[in-house]
CSV table of C-alpha atoms and ligand atoms in Angstrom, one decimal:
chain,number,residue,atom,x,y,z
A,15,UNK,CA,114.9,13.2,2.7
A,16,UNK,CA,117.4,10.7,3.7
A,17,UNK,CA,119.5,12.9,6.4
A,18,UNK,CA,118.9,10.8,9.5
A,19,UNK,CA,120.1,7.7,7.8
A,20,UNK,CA,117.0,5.9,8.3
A,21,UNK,CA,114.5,4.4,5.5
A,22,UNK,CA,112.0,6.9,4.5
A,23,UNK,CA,109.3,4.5,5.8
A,24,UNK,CA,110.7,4.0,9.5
A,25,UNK,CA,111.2,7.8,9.7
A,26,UNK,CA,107.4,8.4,9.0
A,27,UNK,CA,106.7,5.7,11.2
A,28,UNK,CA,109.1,7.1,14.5
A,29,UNK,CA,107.2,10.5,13.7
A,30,UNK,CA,104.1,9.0,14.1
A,31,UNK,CA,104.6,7.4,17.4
A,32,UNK,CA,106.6,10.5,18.6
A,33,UNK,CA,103.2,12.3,18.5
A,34,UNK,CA,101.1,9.6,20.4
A,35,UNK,CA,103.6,10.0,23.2
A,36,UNK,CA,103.4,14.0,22.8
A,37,UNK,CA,99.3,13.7,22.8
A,38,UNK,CA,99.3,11.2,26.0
A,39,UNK,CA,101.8,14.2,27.9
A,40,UNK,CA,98.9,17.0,26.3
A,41,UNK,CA,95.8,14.5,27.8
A,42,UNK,CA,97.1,13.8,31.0
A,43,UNK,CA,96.6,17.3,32.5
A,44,UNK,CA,93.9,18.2,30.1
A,45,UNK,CA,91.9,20.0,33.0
A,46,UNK,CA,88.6,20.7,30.9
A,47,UNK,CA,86.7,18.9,28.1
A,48,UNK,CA,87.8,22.3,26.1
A,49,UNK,CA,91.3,21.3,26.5
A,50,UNK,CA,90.7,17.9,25.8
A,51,UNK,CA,88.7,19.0,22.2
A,52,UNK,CA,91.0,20.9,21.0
A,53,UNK,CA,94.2,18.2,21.6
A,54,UNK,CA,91.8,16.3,19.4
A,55,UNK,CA,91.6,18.9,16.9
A,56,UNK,CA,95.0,19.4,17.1
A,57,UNK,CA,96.0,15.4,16.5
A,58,UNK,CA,93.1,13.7,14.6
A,59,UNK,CA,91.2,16.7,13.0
A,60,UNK,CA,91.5,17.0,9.1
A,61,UNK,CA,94.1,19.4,9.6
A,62,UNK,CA,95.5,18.2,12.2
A,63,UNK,CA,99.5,16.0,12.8
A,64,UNK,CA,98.3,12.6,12.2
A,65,UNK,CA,96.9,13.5,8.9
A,66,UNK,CA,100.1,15.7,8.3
A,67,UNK,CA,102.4,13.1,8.6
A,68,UNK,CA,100.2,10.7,6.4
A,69,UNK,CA,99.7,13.1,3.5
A,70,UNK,CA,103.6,12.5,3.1
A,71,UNK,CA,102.7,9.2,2.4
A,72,UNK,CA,102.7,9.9,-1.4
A,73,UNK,CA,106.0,10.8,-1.6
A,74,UNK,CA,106.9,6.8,-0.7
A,75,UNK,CA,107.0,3.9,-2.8
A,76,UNK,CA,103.8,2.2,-3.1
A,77,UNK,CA,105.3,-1.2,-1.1
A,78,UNK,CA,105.8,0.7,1.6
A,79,UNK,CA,102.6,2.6,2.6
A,80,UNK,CA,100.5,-0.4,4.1
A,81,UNK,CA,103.1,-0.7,6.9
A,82,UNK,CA,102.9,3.2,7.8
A,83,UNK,CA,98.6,2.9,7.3
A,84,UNK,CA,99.3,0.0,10.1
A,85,UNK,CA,101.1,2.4,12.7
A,86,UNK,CA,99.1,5.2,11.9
A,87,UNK,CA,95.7,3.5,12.7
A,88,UNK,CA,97.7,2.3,16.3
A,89,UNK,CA,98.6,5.9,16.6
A,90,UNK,CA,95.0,7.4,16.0
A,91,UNK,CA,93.4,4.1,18.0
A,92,UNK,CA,95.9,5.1,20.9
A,93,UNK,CA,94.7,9.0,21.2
A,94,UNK,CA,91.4,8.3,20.7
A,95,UNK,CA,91.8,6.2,24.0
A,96,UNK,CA,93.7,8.6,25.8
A,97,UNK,CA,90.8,11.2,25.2
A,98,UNK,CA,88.3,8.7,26.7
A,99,UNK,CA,90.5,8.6,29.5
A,100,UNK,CA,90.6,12.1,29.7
A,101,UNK,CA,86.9,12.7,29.8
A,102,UNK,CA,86.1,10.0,32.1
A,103,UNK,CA,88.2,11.2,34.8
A,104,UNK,CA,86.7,15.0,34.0
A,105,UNK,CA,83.4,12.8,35.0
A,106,UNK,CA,84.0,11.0,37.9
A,107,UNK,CA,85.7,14.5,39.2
A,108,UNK,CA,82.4,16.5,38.3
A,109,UNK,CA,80.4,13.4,40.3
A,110,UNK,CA,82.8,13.2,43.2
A,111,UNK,CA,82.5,17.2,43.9
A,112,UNK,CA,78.9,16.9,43.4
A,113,UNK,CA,78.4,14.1,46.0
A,114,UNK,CA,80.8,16.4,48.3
A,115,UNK,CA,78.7,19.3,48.3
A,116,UNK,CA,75.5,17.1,49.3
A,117,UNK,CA,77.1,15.2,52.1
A,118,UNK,CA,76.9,17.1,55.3
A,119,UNK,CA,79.9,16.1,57.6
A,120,UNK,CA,78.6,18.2,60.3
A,121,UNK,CA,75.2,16.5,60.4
A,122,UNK,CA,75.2,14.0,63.3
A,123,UNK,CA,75.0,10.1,62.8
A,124,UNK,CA,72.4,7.6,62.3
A,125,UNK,CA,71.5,5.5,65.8
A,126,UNK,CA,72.4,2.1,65.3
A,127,UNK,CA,69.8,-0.1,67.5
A,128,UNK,CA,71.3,-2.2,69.8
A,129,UNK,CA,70.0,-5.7,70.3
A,130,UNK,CA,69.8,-7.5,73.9
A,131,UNK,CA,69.7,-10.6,75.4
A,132,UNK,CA,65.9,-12.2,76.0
A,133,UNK,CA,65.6,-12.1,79.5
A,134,UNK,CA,65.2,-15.7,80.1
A,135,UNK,CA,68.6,-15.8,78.2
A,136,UNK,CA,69.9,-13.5,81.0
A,137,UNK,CA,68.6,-15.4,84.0
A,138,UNK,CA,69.8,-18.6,82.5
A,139,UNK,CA,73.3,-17.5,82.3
A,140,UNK,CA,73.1,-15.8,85.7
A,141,UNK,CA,72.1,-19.1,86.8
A,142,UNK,CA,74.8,-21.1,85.6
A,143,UNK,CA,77.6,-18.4,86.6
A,144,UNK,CA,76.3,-19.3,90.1
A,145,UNK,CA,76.0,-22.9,89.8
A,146,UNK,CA,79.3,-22.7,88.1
A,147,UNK,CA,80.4,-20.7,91.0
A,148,UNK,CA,79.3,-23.3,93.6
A,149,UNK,CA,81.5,-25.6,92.0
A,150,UNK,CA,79.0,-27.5,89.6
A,151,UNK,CA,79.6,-28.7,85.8
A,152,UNK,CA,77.3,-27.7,83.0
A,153,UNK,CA,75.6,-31.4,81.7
A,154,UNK,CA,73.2,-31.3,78.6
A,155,UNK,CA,70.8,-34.2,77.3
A,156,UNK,CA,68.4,-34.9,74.7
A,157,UNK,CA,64.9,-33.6,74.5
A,158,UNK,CA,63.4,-36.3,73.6
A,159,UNK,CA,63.8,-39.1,76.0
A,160,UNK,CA,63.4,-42.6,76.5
A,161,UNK,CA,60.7,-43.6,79.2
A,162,UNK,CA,63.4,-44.8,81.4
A,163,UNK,CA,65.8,-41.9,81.8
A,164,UNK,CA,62.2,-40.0,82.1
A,165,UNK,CA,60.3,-41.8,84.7
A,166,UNK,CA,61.8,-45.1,85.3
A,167,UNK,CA,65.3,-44.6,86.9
A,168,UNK,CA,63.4,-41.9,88.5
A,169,UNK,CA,61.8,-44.3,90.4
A,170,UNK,CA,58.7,-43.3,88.5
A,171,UNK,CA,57.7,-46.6,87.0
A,172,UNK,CA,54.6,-47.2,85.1
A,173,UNK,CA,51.4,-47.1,86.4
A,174,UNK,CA,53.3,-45.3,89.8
A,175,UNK,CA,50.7,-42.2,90.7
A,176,UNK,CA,53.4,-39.7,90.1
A,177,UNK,CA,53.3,-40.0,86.4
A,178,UNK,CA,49.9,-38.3,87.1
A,179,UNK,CA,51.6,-35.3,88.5
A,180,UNK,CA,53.2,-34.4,84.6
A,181,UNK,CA,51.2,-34.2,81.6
A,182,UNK,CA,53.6,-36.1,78.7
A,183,UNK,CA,53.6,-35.4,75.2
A,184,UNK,CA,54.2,-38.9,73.8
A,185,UNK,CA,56.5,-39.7,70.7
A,186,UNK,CA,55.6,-42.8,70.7
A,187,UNK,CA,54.7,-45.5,73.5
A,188,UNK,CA,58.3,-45.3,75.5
A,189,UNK,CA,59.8,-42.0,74.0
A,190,UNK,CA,58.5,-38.7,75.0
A,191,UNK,CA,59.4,-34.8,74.9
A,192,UNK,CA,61.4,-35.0,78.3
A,193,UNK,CA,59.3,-33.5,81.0
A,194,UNK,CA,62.4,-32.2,83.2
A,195,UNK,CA,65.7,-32.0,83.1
A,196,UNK,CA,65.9,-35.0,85.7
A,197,UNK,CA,67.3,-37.1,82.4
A,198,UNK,CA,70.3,-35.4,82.1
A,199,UNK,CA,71.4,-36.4,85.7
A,200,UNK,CA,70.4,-40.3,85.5
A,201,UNK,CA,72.6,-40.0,82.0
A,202,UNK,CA,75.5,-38.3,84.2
A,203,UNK,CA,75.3,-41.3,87.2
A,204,UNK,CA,75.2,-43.8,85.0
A,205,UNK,CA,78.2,-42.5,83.1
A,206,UNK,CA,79.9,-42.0,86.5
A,207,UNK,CA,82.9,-44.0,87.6
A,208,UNK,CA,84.2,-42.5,90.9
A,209,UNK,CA,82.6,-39.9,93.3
A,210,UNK,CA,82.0,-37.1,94.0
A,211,UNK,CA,80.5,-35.1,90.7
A,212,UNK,CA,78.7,-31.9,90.5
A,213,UNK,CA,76.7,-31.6,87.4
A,214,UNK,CA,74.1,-28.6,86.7
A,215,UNK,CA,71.8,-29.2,83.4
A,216,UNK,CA,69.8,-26.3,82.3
A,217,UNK,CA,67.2,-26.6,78.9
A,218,UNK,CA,64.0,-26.6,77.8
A,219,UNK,CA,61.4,-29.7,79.5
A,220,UNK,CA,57.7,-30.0,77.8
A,221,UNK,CA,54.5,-30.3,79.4
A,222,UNK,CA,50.7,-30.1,78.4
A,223,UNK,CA,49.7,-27.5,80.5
A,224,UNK,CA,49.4,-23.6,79.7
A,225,UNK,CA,48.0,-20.3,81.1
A,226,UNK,CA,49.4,-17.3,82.5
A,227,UNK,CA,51.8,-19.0,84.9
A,228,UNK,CA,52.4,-22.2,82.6
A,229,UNK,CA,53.8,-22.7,79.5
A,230,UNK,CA,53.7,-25.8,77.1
A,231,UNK,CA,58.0,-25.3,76.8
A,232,UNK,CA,60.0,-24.1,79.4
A,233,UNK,CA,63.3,-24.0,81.0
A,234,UNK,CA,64.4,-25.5,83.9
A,235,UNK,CA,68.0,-25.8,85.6
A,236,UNK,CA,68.7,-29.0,88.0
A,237,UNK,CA,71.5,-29.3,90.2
A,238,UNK,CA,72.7,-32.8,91.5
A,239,UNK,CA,75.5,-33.5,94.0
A,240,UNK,CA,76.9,-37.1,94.4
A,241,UNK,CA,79.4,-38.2,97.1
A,242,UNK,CA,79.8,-40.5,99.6
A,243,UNK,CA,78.9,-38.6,102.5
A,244,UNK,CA,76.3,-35.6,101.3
A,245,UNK,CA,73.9,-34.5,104.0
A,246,UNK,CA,70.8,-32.4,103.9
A,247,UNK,CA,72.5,-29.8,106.0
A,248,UNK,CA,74.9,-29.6,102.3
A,249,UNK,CA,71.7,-29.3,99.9
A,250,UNK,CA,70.5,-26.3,102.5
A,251,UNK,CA,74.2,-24.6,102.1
A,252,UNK,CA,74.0,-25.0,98.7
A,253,UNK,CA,70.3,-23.7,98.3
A,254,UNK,CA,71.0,-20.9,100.7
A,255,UNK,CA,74.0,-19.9,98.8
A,256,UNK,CA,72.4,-20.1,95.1
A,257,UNK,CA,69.3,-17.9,96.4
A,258,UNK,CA,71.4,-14.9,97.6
A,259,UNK,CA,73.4,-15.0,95.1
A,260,UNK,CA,70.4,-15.2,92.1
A,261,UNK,CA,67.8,-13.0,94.4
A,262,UNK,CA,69.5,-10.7,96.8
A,263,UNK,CA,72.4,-11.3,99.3
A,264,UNK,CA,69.6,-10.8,102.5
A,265,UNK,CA,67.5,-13.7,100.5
A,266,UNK,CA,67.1,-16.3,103.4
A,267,UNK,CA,65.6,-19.8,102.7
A,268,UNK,CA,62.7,-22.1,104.3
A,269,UNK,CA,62.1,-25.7,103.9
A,270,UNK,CA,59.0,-27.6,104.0
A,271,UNK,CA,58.5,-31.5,103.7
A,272,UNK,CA,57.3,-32.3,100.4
A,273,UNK,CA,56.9,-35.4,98.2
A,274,UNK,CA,59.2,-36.1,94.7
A,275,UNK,CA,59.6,-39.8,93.7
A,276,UNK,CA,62.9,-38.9,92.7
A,277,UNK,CA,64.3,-37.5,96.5
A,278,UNK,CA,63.8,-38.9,99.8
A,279,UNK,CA,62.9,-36.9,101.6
A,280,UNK,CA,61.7,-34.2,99.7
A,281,UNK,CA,61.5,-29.7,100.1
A,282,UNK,CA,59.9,-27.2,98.6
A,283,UNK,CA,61.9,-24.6,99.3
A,284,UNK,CA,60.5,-21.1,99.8
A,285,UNK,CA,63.2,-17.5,99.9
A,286,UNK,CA,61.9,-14.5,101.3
A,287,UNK,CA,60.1,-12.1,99.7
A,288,UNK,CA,62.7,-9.8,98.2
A,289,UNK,CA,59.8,-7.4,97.9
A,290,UNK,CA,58.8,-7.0,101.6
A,291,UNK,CA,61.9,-8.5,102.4
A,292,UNK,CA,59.3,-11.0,104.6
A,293,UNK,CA,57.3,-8.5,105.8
A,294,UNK,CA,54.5,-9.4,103.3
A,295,UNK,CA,52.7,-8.0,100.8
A,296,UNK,CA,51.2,-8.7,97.3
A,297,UNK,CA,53.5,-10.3,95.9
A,298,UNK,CA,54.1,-13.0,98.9
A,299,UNK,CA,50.3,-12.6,99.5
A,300,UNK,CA,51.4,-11.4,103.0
A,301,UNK,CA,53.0,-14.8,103.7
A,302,UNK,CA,56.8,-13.2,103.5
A,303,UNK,CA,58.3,-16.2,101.6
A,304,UNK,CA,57.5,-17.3,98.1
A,305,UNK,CA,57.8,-20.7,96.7
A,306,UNK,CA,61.0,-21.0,94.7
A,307,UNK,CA,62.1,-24.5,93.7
A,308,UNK,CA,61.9,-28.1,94.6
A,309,UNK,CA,64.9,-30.2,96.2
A,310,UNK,CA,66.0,-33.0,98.4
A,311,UNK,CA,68.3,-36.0,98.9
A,312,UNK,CA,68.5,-38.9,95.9
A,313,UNK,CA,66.4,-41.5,96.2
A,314,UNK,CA,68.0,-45.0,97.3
A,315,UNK,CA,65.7,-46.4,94.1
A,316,UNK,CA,67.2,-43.8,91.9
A,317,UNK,CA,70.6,-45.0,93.0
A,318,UNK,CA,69.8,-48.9,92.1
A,319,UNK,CA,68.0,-47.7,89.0
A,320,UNK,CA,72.1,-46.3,87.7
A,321,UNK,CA,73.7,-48.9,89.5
A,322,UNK,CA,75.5,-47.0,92.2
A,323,UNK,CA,75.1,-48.6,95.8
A,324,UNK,CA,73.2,-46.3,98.5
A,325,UNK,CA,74.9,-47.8,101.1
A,326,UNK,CA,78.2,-46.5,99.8
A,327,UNK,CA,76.6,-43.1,97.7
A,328,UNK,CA,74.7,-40.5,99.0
A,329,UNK,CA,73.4,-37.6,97.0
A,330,UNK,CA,71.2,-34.1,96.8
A,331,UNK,CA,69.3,-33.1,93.8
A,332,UNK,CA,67.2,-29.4,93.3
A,333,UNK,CA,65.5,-28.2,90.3
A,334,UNK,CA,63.9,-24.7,89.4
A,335,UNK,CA,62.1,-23.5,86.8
A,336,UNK,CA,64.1,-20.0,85.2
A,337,UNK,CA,60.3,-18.5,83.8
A,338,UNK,CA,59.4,-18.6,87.2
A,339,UNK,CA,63.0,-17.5,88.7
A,340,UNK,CA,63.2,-14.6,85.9
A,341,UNK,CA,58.9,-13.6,86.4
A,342,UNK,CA,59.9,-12.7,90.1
A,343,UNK,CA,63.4,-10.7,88.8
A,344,UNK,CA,61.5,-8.7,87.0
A,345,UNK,CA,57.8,-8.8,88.4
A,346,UNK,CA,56.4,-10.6,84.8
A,347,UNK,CA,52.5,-12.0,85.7
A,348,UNK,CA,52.3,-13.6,82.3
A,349,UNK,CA,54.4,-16.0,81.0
A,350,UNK,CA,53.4,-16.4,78.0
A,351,UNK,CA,55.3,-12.5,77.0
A,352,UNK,CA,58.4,-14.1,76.9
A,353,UNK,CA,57.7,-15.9,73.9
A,354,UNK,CA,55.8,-13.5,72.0
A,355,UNK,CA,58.9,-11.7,71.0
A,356,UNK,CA,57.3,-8.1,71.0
A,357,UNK,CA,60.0,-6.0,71.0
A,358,UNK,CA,58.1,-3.2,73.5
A,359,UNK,CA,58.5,-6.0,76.3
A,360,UNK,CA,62.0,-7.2,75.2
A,361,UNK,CA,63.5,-3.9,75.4
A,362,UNK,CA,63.0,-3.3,78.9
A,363,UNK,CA,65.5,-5.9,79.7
B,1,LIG,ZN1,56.4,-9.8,100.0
């Protein structure tokens, strides 16, 4: 019993961990959980190696066997693992061929549904691409304003009639949800150190006023232009330009004397009808031209109000409102579908 030199006790021990290393080689390629029974059997059962090897255990001195129980429990711990292994992978195998059989490859794919831009989101950045175009820089402001970047620099001061012509919602007695975009550009003059600057603001103004052509919020885009020697015949390049380029390159442009506190004087500027192209018809109520936006050359007042000198700076300002821009794009009659967010009118756009 002592041929290989070593202590009975080590001997039982090596032959012991021989056979976990055999059993892992016999689990590894176990292909069937008949394969994988029978390496149990064949290790742990009652007649099986493990229990071999330990019934030799009598022949050793008594000191010696808690040492070989020790590695033997490893042993039998160890192949007990291994034939979890084994059946777990049989498992995932079985569920993996399963899920393989009910997936049809050749089936064609779910439609993903695209989203789109809101349409006012579209004319807004066609807008400023054009102003951008033309040379102007994008300005933003706050929406609520003070009273005198609201009315009074705009040579709206209290008490003026004008103030009449814009139903406010008030904050408080001199702050207010702006009711243009006219803010941002008293903001950008009084921030302005040297001529000329081209600003464009574009956001959301507030008014009381709502039906099917008016909404409480909207958007409007302004354009201002200062420089020491701007001329009307400038704002009607500019206006001419911006129209064909938003509208349609055969757009052409009227003016008509109007009244803004703000300008001096003062357009409403009409394009014709890119319907009829100005033959008339519905949508120009047989006129040709449709009313478009609001414009004219900066008031000397608004000038004192940000401390420029209207001897020395000269100036055009336009604003328009982009419901009204994007309702004749795409021939909308109510407002009030843009912000109802059903998604049978949003998809058309
Ligand atoms: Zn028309």
């Amino acid at each position: 019993m002592h041929g290989d030199g070593l202590p009975e006790a080590s001997r039982v021990q090596q032959e012991l961990k021989e056979l976990a290393k055999v059993a892992e080689g016999d689990l590894k390629d176990a292909g069937s959980r008949e394969k994988i029974e029978a390496t149990r059997v064949h290790f742990l059962g009652k007649k099986g190696l493990v229990s071999k090897i330990l019934r030799q255990m009598g022949d050793l001195p008594a000191a010696e066997r808690p040492s070989i129980g020790l590695v033997a429990n490893e042993v039998r711990d160890r192949i007990e693992a291994l034939i979890d292994e084994g059946i777990a992978r049989l498992e995932n195998a079985q569920r993996d061929l399963v899920l393989l059989e009910s997936i049809d490859v050749t089936l064609p794919g779910r439609r993903q549904r695209m989203g789109a831009k809101h349409p006012l989101t579209q004319t807004i950045e066609k807008i400023q691409d054009v102003l951008k175009g033309l040379g102007f820089d994008l300005a933003f402001g706050p929406e609520i304003e003070h009273d005198f970047y609201n009315f009074e620099a705009l040579n709206v001061p209290a008490h003026h009639p004008a103030r009449e012509m814009q139903d406010t919602f008030y904050v408080d007695r001199d702050v207010m949800l702006r009711t243009h975009t006219s803010p941002v550009q008293i903001r950008g003059m009084l921030a302005l150190k040297e001529p000329p600057m081209r600003i464009a603001s574009v956001g959301r103004v507030y008014r009381r006023d709502q039906d099917v052509t008016h909404s409480p919020v909207f958007h409007q885009v302004e354009g201002l232009f200062v420089d020491d020697k701007v001329t009307f015949a400038d704002l009607k390049g500019t206006l001419a330009s911006f129209v064909s380029q938003v509208f349609s390159p055969t757009a052409r442009i009227r003016l008509r004397p109007s009244y803004f506190p703000f300008t001096e004087p003062s357009a409403e500027v009409d394009m014709s009808c890119f319907a009829c192209d100005g033959q008339g018809c519905r949508l120009c109520k047989n006129t040709g031209f449709i009313e478009i936006l609001g414009a004219g050359m900066i008031d000397p007042e608004v000038f004192k109000a940000v401390n420029l000198d209207p001897e020395k700076v000269s100036g055009f300002a336009f604003g328009i409102g982009v419901e009204r821009v994007a309702m004749l794009k795409y021939g909308i009659s109510d407002i009030r579908l843009f912000y109802e967010n059903d998604l049978r009118f949003l998809e058309q756009f």
